[in-house]
Short mmCIF file of C-alpha atoms and ligand atoms in Angstrom, two decimals:
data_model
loop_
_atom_site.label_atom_id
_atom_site.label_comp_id
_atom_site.label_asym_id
_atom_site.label_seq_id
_atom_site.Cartn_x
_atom_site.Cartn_y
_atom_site.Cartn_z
CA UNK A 1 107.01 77.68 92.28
CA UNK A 2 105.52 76.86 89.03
CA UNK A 3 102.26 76.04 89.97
CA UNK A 4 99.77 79.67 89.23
CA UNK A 5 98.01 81.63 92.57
CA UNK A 6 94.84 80.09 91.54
CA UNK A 7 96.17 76.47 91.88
CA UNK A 8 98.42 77.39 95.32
CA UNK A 9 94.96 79.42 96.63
CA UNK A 10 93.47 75.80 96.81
CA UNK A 11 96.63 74.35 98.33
CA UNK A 12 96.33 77.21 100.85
CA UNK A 13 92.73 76.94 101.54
CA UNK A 14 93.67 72.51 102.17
CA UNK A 15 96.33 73.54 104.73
CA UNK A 16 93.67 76.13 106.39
CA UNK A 17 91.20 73.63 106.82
CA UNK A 18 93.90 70.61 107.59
CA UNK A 19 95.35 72.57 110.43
CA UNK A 20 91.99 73.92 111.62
CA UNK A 21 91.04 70.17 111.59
CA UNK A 22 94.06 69.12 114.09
CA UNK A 23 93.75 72.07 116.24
CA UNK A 24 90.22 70.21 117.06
CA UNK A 25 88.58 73.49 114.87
CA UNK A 26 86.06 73.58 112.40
CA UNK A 27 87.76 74.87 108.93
CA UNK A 28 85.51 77.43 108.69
CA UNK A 29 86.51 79.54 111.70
CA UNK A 30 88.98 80.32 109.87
CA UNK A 31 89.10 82.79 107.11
CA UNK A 32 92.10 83.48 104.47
CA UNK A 33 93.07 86.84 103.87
CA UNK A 34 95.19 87.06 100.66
CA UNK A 35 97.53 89.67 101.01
CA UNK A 36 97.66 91.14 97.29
CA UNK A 37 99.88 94.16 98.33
CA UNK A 38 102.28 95.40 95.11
CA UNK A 39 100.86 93.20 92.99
CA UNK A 40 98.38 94.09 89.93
CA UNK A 41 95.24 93.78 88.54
CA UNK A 42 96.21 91.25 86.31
CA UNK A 43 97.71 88.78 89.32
CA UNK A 44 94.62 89.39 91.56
CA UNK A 45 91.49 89.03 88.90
CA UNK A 46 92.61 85.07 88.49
CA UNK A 47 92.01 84.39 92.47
CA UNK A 48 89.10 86.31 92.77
CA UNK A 49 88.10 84.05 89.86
CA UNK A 50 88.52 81.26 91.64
CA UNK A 51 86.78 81.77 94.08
CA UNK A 52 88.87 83.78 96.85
CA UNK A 53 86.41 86.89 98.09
CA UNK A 54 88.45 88.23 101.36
CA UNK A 55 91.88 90.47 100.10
CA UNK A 56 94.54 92.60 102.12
CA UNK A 57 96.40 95.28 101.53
CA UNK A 58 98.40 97.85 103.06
CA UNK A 59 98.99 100.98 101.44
CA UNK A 60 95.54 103.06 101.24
CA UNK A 61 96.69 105.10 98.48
CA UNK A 62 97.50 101.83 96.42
CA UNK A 63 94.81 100.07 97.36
CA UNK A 64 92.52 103.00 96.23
CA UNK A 65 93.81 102.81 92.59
CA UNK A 66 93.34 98.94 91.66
CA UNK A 67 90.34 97.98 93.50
CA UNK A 68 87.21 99.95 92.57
CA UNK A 69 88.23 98.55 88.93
CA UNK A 70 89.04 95.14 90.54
CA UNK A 71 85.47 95.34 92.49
CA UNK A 72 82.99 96.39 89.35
CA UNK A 73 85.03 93.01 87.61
CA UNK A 74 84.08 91.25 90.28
CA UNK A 75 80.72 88.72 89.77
CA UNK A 76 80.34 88.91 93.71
CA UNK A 77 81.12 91.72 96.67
CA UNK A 78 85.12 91.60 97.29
CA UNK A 79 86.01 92.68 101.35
CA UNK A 80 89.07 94.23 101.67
CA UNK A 81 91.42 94.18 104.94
CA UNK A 82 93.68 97.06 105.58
CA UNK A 83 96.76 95.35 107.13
CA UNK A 84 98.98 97.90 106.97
CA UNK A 85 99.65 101.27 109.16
CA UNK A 86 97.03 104.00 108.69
CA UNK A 87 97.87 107.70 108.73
CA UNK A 88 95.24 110.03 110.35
CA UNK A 89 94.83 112.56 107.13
CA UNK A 90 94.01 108.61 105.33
CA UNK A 91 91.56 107.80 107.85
CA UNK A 92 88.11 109.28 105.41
CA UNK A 93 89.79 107.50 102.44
CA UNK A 94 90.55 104.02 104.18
CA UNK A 95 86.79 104.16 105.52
CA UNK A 96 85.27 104.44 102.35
CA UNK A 97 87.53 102.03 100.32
CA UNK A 98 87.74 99.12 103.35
CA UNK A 99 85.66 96.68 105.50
CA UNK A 100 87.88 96.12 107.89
CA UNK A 101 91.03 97.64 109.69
CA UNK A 102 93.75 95.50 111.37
CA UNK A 103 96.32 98.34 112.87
CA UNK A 104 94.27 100.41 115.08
CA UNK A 105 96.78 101.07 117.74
CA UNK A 106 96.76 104.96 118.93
CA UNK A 107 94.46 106.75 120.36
CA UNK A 108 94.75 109.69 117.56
CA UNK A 109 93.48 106.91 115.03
CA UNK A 110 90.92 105.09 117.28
CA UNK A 111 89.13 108.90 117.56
CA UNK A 112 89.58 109.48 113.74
CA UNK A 113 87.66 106.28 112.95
CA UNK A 114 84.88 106.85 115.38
CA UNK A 115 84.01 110.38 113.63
CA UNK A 116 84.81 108.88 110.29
CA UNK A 117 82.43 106.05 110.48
CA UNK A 118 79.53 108.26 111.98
CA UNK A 119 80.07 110.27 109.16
CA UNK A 120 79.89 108.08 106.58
CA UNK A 121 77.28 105.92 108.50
CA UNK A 122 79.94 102.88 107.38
CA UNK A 123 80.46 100.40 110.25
CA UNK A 124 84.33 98.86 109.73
CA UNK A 125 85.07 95.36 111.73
CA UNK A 126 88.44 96.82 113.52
CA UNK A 127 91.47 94.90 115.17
CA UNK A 128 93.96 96.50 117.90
CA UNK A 129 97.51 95.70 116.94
CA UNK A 130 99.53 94.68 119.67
CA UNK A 131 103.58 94.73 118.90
CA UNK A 132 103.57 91.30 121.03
CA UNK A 133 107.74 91.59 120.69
CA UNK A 134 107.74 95.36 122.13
CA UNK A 135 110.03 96.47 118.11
CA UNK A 136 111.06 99.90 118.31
CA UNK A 137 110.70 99.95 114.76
CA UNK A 138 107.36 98.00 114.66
CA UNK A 139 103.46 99.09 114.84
CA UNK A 140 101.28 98.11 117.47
CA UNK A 141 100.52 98.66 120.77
CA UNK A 142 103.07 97.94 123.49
CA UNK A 143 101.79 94.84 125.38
CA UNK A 144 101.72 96.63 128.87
CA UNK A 145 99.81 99.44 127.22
CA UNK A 146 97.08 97.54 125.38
CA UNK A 147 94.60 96.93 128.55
CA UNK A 148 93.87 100.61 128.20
CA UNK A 149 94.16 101.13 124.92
CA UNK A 150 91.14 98.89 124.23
CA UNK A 151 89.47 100.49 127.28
CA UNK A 152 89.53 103.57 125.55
CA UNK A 153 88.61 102.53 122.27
CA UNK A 154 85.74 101.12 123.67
CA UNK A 155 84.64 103.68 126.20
CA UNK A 156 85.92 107.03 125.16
CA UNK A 157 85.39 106.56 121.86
CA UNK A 158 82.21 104.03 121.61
CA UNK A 159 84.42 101.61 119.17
CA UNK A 160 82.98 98.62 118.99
CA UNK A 161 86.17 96.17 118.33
CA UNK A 162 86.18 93.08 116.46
CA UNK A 163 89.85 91.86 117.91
CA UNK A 164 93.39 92.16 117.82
CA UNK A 165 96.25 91.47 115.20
CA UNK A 166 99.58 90.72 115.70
CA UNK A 167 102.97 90.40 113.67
CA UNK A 168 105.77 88.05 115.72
CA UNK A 169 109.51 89.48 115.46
CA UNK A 170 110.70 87.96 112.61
CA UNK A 171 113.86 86.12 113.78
CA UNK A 172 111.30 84.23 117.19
CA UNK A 173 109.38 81.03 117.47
CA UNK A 174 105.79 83.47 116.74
CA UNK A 175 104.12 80.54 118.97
CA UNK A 176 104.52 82.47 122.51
CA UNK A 177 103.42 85.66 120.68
CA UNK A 178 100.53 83.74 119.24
CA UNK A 179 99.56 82.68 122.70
CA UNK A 180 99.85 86.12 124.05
CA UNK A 181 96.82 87.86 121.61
CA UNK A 182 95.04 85.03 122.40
CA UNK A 183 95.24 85.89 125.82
CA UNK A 184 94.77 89.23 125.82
CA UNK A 185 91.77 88.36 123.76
CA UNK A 186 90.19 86.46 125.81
CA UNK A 187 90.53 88.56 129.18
CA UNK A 188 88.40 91.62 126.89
CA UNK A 189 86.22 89.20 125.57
CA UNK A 190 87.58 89.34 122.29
CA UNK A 191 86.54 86.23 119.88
CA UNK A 192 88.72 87.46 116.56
CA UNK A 193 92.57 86.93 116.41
CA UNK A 194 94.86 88.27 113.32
CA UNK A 195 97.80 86.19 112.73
CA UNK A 196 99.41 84.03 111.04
CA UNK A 197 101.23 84.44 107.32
CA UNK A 198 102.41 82.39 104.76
CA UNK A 199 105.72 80.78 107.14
CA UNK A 200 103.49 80.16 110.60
CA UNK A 201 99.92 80.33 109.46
CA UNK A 202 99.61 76.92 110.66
CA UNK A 203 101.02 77.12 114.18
CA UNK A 204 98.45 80.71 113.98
CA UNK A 205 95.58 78.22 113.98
CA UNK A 206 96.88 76.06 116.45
CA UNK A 207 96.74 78.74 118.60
CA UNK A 208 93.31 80.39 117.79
CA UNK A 209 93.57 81.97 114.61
CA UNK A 210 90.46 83.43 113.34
CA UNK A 211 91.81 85.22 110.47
CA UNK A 212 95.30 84.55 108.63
CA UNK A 213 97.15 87.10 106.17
CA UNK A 214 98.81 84.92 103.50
CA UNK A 215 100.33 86.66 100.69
CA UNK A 216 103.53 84.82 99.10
CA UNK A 217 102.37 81.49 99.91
CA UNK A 218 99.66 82.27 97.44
CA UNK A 219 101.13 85.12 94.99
CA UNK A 220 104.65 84.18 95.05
CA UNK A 221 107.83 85.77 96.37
CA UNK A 222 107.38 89.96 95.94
C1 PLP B 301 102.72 91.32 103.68
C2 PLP B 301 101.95 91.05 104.92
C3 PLP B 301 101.40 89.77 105.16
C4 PLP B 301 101.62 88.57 104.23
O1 PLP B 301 102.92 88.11 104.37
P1 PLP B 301 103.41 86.79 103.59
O2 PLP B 301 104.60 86.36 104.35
O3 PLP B 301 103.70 87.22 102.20
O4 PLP B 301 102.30 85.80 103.65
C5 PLP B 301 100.66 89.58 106.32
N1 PLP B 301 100.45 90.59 107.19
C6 PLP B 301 100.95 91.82 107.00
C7 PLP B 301 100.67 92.89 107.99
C8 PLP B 301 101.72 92.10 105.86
O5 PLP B 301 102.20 93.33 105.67
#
């Protein structure tokens, strides 16, 4: 790719609203996430430059030492997604530095953010991650366990959720995955859906994307 993350953010931000615009959607229910995890400074300023506001990452310690800098640069207010697991001891940190957390998924976290957000009177938008595929080795919540999970996120500890994220197996059509968070989204009356990336953003939409994580599509391979 020779073209520069500015010039592939527009491309991005075309396809967004292209496949919004077939899936019968207005383009603006759906919002870009650009992943800027491992990259620097120096890659990121340029997009938030032109124009891109919304960023993901997911490492709270790395986040933590590029984007207070990266924010006081910034001519307007940057949100930042945390995409990425969250340890308990992190959970004070990652409330201060984010807006929003996509990988709420045990109960020990769902608890932590509760007292953390009281206690920093900071209200965080926050997805349930659902491990659609059932990975050993992946995040989430199992499928058959999420029903209760997001019962007790909302009624033990008084979380008020914003929706659910999911990351397909790698090697599967993500489409059936897709339409499962949608699903289970819609039977707990949830209106925000996490998925997509740079290689299935598009068939994301199709199936009710509200918010898509694209990171090499815009910053080129890591
Ligand atoms: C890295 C990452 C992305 C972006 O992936 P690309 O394929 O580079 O677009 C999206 N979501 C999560 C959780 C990630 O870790």
């Amino acid at each position: 790719m020779t073209n520069s993350p500015a010039e592939r953010l527009s491309h991005i931000n075309a396809a967004i609203a292209a496949a919004a615009g077939k899936a019968g959607r207005a383009s603006d229910d759906v919002t870009l996430i650009a992943v800027s995890k491992t990259l620097g400074p120096e890659t990121i300023a340029p997009v938030i430059a032109a124009g891109q506001r919304i960023f993901g990452e997911n490492r709270v310690q790395e986040a933590q030492g590029k984007w207070p800098a990266l924010r006081a640069a910034s001519s307007a207010p940057v949100e930042l997604h945390l995409i990425g697991p969250l340890q308990s001891n992190k959970t004070a940190d990652a409330v201060a530095l984010f807006d929003a957390i996509h990988t709420v998924d045990r109960p020990k976290i769902a608890a932590a953010l509760a007292t953390e957000m009281k206690r920093q009177g900071r209200m965080l938008k926050l997805y349930v991650q659902v491990n659609t595929g059932s990975e050993p080795q992946k995040a989430g919540v199992l499928p058959g366990e999420a029903d209760r999970f997001i019962e007790t996120c909302r009624s033990l500890h008084g979380l008020e959720l914003t929706g659910l994220m999911c990351i397909p197996p790698a090697a599967e059509d993500p489409q059936p995955h897709f339409h499962m968070l949608a699903k289970l989204a819609e039977k707990h009356g949830l209106r925000h859906l996490s998925m997509g990336m740079s290689g299935d953003f598009e068939a994301a939409i199709a199936s009710g994307a509200t918010e898509v994580r694209i990171g090499s599509a815009i910053f080129g391979h890591r």
